[in-house]
Coordinates of C-alpha atoms in Angstrom, one line a residue:
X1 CA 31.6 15.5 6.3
X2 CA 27.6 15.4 7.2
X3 CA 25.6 16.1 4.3
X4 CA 23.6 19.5 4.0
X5 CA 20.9 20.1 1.6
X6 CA 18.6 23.4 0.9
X7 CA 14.8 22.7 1.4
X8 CA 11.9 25.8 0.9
X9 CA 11.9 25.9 4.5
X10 CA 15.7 26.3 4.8
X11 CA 18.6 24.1 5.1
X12 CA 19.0 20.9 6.8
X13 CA 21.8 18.9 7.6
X14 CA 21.9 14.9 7.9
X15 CA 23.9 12.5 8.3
X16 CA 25.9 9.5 6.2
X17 CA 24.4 5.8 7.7
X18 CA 26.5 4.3 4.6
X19 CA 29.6 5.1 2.5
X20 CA 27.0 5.8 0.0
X21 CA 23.7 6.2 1.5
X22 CA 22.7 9.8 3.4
X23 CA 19.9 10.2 5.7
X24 CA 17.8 12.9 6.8
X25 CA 15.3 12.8 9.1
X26 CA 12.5 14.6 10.9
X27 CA 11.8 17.1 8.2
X28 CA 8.6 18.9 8.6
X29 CA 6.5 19.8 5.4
X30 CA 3.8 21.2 7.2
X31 CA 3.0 23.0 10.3
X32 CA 1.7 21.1 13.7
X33 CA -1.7 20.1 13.6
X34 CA -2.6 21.4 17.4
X35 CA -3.6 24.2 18.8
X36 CA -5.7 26.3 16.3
X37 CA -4.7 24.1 13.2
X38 CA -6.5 21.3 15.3
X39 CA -8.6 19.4 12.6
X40 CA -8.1 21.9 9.8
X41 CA -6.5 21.2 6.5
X42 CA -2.4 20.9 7.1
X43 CA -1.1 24.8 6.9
X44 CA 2.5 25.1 5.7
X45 CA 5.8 24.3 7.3
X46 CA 7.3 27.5 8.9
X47 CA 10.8 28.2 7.4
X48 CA 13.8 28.8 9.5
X49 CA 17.1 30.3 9.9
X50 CA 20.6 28.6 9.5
X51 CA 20.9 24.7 9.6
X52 CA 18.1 22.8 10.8
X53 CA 19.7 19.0 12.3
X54 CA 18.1 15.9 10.4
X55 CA 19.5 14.0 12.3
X56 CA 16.6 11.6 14.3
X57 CA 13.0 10.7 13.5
X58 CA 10.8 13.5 14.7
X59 CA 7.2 13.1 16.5
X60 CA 4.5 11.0 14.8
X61 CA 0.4 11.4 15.8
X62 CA -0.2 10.6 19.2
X63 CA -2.3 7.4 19.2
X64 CA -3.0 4.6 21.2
X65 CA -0.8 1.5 21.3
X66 CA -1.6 -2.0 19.3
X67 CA -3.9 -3.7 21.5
X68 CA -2.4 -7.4 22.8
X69 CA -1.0 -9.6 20.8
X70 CA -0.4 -7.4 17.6
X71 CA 1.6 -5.2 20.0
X72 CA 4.6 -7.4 19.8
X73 CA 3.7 -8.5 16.0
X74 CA 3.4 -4.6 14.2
X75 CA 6.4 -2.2 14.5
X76 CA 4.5 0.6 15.6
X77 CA 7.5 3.0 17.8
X78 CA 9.3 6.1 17.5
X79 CA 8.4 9.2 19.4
X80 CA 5.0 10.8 19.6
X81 CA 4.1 14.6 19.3
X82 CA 2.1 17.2 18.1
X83 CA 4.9 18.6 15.6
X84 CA 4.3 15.4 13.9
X85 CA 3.8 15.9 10.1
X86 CA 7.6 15.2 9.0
X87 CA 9.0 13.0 6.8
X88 CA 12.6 11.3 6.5
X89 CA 14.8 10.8 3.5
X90 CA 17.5 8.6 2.8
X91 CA 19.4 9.1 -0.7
X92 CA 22.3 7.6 -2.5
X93 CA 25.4 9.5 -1.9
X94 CA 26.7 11.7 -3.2
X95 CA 23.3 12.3 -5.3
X96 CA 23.7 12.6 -8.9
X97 CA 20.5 13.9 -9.5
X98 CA 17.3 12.7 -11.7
X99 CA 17.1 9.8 -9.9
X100 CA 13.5 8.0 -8.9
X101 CA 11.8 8.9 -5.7
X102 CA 9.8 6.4 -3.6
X103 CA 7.3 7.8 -1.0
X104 CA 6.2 5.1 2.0
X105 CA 2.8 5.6 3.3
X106 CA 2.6 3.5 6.7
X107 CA -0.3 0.9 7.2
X108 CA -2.0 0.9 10.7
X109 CA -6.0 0.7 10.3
X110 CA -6.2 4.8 9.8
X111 CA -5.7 4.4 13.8
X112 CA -2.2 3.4 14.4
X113 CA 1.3 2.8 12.4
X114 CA 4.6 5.6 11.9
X115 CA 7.2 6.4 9.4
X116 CA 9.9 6.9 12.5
X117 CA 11.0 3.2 12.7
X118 CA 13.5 0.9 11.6
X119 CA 11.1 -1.1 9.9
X120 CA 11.0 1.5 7.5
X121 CA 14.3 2.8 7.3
X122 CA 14.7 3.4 3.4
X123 CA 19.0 2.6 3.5
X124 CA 18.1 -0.7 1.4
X125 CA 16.4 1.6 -1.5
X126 CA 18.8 4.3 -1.7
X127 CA 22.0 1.6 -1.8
X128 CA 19.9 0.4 -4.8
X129 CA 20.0 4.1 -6.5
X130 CA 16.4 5.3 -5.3
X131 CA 15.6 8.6 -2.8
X132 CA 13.4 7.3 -1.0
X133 CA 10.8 9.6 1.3
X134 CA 8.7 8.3 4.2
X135 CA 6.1 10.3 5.7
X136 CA 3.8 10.6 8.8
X137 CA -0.3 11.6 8.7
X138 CA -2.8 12.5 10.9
X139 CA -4.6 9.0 12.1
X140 CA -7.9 7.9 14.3
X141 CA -10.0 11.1 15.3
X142 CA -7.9 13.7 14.1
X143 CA -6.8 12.0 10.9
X144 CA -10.5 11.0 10.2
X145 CA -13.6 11.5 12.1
X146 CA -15.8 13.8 10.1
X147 CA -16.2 16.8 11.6
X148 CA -19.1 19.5 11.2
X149 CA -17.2 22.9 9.5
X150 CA -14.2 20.9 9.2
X151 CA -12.8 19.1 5.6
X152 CA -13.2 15.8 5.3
X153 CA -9.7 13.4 5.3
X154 CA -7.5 15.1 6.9
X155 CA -4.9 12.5 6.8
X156 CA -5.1 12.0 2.9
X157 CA -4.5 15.9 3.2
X158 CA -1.3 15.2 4.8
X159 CA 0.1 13.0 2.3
X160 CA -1.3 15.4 -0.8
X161 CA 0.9 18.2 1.4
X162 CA 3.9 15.6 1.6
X163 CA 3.4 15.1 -1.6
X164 CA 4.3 18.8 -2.7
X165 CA 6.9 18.9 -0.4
X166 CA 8.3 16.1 -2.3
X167 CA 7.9 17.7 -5.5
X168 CA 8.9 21.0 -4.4
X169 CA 11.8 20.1 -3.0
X170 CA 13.1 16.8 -3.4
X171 CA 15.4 17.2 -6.4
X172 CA 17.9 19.0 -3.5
X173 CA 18.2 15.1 -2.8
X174 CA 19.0 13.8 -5.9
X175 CA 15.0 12.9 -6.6
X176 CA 13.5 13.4 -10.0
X177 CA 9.7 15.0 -9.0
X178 CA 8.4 13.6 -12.5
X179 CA 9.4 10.2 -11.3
X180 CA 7.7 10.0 -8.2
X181 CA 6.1 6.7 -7.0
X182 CA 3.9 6.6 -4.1
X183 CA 3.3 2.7 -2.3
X184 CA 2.5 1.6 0.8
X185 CA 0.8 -1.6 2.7
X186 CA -2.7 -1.9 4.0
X187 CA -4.4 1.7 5.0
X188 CA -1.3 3.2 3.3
X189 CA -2.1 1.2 0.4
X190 CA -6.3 2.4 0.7
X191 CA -5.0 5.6 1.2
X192 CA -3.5 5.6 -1.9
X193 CA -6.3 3.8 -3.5
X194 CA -8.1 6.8 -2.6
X195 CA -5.5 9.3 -3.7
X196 CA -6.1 7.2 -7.2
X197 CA -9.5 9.5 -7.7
X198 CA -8.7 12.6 -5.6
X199 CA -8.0 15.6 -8.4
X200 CA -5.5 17.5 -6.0
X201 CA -3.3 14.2 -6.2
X202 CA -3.3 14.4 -9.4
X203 CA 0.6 14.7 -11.1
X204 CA 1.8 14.1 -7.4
X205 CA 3.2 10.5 -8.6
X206 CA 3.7 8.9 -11.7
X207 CA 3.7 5.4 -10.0
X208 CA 1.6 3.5 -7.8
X209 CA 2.8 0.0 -5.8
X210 CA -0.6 -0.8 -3.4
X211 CA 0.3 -3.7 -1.2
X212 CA -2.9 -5.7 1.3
X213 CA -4.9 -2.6 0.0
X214 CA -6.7 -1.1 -2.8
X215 CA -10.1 1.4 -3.1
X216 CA -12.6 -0.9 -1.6
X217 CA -12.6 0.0 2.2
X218 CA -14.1 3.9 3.1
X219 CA -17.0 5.3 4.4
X220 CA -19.5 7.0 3.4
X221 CA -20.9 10.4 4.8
X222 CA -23.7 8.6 6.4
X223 CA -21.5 5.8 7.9
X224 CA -18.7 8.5 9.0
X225 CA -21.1 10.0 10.3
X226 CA -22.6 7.5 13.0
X227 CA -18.9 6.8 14.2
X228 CA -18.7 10.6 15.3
X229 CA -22.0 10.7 17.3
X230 CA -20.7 7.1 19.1
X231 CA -17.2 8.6 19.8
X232 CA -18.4 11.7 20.8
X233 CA -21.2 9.8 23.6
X234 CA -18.6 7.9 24.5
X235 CA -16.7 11.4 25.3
X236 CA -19.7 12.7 26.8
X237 CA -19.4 15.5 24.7
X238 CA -21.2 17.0 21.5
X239 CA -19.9 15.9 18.3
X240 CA -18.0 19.2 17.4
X241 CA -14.5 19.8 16.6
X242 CA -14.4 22.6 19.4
X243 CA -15.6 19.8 21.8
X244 CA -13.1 16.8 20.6
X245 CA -10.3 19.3 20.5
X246 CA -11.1 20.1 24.6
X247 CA -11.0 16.8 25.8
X248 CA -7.2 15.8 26.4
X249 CA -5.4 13.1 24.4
X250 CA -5.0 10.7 27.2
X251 CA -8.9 10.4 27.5
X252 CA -9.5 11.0 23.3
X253 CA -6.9 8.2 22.5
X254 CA -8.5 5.3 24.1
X255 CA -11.7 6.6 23.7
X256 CA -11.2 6.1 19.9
X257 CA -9.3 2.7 20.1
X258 CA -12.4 0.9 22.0
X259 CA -14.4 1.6 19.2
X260 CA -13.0 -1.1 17.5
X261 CA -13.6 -3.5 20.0
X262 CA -16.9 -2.2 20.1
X263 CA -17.7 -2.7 16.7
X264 CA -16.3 -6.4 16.8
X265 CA -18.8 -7.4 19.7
X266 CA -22.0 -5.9 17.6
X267 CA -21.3 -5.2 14.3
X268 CA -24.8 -4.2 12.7
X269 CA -24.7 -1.8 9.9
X270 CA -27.4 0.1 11.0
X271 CA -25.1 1.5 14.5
X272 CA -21.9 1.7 12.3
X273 CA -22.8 1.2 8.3
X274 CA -19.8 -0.1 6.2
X275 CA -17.7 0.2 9.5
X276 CA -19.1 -3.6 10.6
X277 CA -17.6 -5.4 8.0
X278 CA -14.1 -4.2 8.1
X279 CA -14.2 -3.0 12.1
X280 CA -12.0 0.0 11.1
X281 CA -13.8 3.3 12.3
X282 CA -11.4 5.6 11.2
X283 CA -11.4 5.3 7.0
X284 CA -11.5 7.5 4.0
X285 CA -15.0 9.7 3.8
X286 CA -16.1 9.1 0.3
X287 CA -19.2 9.4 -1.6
X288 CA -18.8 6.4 -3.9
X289 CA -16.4 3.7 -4.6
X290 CA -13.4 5.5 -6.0
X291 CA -12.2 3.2 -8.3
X292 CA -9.3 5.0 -10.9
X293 CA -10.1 6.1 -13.8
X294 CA -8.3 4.2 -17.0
X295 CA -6.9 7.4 -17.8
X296 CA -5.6 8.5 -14.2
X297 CA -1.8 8.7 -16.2
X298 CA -0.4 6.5 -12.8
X299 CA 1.5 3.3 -13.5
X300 CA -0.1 0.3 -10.9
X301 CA 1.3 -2.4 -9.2
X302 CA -0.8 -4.3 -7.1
X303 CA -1.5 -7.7 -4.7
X304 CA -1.7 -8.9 -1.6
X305 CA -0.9 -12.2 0.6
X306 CA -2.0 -15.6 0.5
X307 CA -3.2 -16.0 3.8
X308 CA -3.9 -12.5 5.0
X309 CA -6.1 -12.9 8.0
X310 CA -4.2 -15.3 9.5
X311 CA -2.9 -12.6 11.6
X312 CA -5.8 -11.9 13.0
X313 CA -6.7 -15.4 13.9
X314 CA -3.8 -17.0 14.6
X315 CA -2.1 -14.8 17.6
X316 CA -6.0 -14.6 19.1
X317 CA -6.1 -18.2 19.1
X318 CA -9.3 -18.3 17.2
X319 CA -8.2 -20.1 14.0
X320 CA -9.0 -23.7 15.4
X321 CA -12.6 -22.3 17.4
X322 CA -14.3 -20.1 15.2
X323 CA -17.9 -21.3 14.8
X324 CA -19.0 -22.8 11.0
X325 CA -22.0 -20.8 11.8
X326 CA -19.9 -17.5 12.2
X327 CA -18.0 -18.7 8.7
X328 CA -21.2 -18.6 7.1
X329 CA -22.9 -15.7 8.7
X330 CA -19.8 -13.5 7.4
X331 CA -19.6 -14.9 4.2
X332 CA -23.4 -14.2 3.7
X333 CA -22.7 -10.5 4.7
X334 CA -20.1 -10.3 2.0
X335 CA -22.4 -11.3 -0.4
X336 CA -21.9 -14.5 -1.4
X337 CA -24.2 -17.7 -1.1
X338 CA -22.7 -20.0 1.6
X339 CA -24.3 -22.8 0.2
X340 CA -22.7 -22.4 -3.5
X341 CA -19.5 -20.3 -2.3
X342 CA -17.7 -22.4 0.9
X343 CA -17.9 -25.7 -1.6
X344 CA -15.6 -24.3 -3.8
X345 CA -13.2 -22.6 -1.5
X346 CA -13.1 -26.3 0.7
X347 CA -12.3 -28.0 -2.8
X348 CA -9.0 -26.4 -2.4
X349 CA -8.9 -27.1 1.2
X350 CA -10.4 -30.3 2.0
X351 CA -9.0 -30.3 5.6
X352 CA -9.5 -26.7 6.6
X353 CA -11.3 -26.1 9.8
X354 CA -14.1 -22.8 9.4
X355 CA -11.1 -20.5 11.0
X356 CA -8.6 -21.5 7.5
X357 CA -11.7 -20.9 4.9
X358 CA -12.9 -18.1 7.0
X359 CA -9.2 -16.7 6.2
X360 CA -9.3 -17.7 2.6
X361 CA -12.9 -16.0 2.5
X362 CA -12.4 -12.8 4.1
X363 CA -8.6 -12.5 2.5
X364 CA -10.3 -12.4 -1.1
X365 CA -13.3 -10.1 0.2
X366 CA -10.9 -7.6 2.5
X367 CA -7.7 -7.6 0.1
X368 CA -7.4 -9.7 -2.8
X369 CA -10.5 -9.1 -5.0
X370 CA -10.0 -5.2 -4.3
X371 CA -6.4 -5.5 -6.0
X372 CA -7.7 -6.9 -8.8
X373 CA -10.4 -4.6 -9.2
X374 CA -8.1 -1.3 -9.2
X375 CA -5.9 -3.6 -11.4
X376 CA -9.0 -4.3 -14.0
X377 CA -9.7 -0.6 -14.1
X378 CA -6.3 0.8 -15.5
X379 CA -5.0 -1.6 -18.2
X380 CA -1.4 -2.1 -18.0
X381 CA -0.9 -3.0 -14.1
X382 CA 0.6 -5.0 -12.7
X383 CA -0.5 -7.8 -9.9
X384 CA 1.3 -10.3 -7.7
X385 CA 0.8 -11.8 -4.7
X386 CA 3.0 -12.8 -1.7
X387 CA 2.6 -16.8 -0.6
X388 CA 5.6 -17.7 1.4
X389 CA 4.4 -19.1 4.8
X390 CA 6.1 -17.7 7.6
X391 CA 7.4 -20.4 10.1
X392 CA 6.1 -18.2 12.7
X393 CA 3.9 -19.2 15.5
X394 CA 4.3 -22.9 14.7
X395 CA 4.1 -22.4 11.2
X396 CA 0.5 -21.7 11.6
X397 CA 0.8 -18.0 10.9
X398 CA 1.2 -18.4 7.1
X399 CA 1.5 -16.1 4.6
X400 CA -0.4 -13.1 7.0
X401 CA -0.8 -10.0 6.8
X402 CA 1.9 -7.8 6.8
X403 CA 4.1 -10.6 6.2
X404 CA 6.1 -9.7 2.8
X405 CA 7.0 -6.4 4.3
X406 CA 10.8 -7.5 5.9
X407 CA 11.3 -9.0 2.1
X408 CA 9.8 -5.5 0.2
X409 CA 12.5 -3.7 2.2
X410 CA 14.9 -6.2 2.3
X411 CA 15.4 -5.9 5.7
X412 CA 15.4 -9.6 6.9
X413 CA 17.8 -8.7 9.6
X414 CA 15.3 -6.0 11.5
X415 CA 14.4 -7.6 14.8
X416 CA 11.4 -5.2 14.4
X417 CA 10.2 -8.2 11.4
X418 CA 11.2 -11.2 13.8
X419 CA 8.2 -11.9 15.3
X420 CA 6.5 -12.4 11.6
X421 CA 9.1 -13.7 10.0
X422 CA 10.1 -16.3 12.0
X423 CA 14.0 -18.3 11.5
X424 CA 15.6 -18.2 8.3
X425 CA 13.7 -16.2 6.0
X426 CA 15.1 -16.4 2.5
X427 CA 17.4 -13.5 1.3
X428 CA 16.6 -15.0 -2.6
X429 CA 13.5 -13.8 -2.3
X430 CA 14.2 -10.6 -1.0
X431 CA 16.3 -9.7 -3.8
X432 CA 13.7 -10.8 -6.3
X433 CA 10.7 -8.7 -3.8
X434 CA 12.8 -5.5 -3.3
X435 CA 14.5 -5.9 -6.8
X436 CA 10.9 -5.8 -8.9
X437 CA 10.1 -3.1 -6.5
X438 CA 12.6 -0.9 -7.5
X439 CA 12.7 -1.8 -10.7
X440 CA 8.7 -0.9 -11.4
X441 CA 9.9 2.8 -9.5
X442 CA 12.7 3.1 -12.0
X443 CA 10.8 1.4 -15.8
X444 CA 7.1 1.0 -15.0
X445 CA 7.8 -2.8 -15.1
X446 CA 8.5 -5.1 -12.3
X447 CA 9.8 -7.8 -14.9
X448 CA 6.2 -9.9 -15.5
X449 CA 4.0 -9.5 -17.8
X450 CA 0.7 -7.3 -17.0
X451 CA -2.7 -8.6 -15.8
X452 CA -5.3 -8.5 -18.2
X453 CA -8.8 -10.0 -17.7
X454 CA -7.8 -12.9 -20.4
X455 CA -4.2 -14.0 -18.5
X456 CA -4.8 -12.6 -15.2
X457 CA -1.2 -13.0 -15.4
X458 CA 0.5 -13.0 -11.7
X459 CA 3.6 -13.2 -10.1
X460 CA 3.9 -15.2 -7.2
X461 CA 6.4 -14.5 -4.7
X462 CA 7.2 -17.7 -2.8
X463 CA 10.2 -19.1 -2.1
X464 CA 10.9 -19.7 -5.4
X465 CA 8.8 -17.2 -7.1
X466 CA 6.6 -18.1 -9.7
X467 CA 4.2 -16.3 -12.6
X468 CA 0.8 -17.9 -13.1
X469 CA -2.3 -17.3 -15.3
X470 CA -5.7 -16.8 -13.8
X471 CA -4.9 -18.0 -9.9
X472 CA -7.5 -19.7 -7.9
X473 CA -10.1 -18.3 -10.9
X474 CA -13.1 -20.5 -9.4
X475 CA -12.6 -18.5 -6.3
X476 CA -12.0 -15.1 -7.9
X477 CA -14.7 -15.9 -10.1
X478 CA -17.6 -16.1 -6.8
X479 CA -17.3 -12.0 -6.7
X480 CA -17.8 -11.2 -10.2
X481 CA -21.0 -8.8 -9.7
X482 CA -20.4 -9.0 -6.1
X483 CA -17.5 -6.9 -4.9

């Protein structure tokens, strides 16, 4: 018999994908984000009569597709709509009850990404006696562009309002709203870093898992604003919300995906501030670093991958021809001395072209030192860090970006995680991925010991996974005072 549960909103019925797993899917926690609600705050979800059917993803945020080759590397599918803040649920049943809740917040550059695909499907967690929640938010423009007489971060306001759904509602589903942890990879995992320091998060979630990003990567007012008077000349238009919400998606969407590109072929801080290190117009408006307090009461896990830029060189074919002059231009504008800083990352890589230590130093300055930054400011997290090297793209693709996700879902079987994962991935180190990942949801402790700035302790998920003290500390050590 199909499962029916009783939301605020009314009831909705799903569907059993398992003997003991229940999924339903599509539910809305606010209202659509078009029409007059265009670039406002999310309103509520309206309530209806009788049983809705959960039974398929609904809408996600129009956007524009990956551009070539991370098209066919990034799940990014599922349907596309303007009734698109929803979420999906998947919970063990029947549900007992009390039982720790997992929300998934979808990486994508604040421009791209979904919870409506099978990468994401949440069966794996909710076999393994977690409900899990995944949710969609507003990206590019109408997730992020700052907007005269408009708030600020309207996609982080979409995941504060899933949020409350989740808490409001979610113990229909077996979910216990006290145990709550939030975790997601790349801009989920910024947006969350941001959530960290946002006071209407506050008591939303208990725990926090931030995977390939942390706090570091925002804009500020000044920056945010520059990327809305370039969008908006590029519209032809004035930059006001009336104006961006007249000109129709099919010339707003591609409109805000060149920026990107544009950014990549000039990236001066004075035409895009903190936009032309990271190339990602669309981020969190902030004042100020938002680093957590010590006391924000959230439980952290964090890391990030060995290699993560490899998957932005590898698939472009730049790894083998990016210029030594272009190594040590970008390593200057992160802020380290070529001349002192490249020696010590070649020591560990005597044979690297510039493309391998331009991926060792932009995967410290973009991801690794920011996890251990949010980890350093609450004592008591946790930090690890993904190395197993895909066999992908000739084996050249590494341990990239986005490449621990098929293991942190254990879902090694998705052809959606093919293309990354390459032949033969190891289901031992799935089980010991997913399995600290649900057990840091259901204890606080992924079974290592936490980092502290005298162990640094780590866990290492390689093949065989591994716990070290302090890793690559001459490296880390280059961005003390720096970043």
């Amino acid at each position: 018999m199909e499962p029916i549960r009783t939301t605020h909103q009314g009831a909705v019925r799903g569907r059993l994908v398992a003997d003991d797993v229940a999924a339903f899917l599509g539910i809305p926690f606010a209202a659509p984000p078009f029409g007059e609600a265009r670039f406002r705050a999310p309103g509520p979800a309206a309530p209806w009569d009788g049983v809705r059917e959960a039974l398929s993803y609904g809408a996600s945020v129009p956007r524009a597709p990956y551009a070539p080759p991370f098209d066919a590397l990034i799940p990014d599918d599922g349907p596309q709509g303007e009734d698109c803040l929803n979420l999906n649920i998947w919970t063990p049943h029947p549900a007992s009850g009390g039982l720790p809740v997992m929300v998934w917040m979808h990486g994508g550059a604040f421009a791209n990404g979904s919870g409506a695909t099978s990468a994401y499907d949440g069966s794996t967690f909710a076999r393994d006696g977690v409900v899990y929640v995944s949710i969609n938010y507003r990206l590019g423009a109408d997730g992020f562009l700052r907007l005269p007489d408009r708030p600020d971060n309207r996609g982080l306001l979409d995941q504060i309002a899933a949020l409350e759904w989740v808490r409001d509602n979610i113990e229909a589903f077996g979910g216990d709203p006290g145990q709550v942890t939030v975790f997601g990879e790349s801009a989920g995992a910024m947006s969350i870093g941001a959530l960290l320091s946002m006071p209407r998060a506050r008591g939303l979630f208990r725990r926090a898992i931030l995977q390939s990003g942390a706090a570091h990567h925002f804009l500020r007012p000044a920056s945010a604003d520059l990327i809305t008077a370039r969008l908006a000349e590029r519209l032809g238009i004035e930059a006001t919300a009336e104006e961006f919400a007249a000109v129709p998606l099919d010339a707003l969407l591609p409109a805000q995906a060149g920026l990107r590109g544009e950014i990549g072929a000039r990236p001066d801080p004075a035409l895009w501030g903190e936009a032309a290190l990271n190339m990602m117009p669309f981020e969190p408006v902030l004042d100020e670093l938002p680093l957590p307090a010590a006391d924000c009461g959230v439980e952290l896990l964090t890391g990030s991958n060995r290699e993560e830029y490899r998957l932005f060189l590898v698939p472009t074919e730049r790894l083998d021809v990016l210029p030594r002059a272009k190594l040590r231009t970008v390593t200057a504008a992160y802020g380290l001395d070529p001349d002192t800083a490249l020696p010590v990352y070649a020591a560990r890589r005597p044979d690297a072209v510039p493309g391998e230590l331009f991926d060792a130093v932009t995967t410290d300055w973009f991801y690794r030192i920011p996890a251990l930054r949010v980890a350093e400011a609450v004592p008591g997290s946790y930090v690890y860090e993904f190395a197993r090297r895909s066999p992908a793209l000739g084996g050249r693709l590494g341990a990239s970006h986005a490449s621990e996700l098929g293991y942190v879902f254990d879902r090694l079987d998705d052809p959606a995680y093919a293309p990354i994962l390459g032949e033969k991935p190891p289901q031992s180190l799935a089980d010991a991925m997913h399995g600290a990942w649900v057990a840091f949801a259901k204890t606080g402790d992924p079974g290592w010991a936490p980092y502290d700035r005298e162990t640094r302790t780590t866990m290492v998920f390689d093949t065989v996974p591994s716990v070290e003290s302090d890793l690559r500390g001459e490296e880390r050590a280059l961005w003390e005072g720096v970043r």
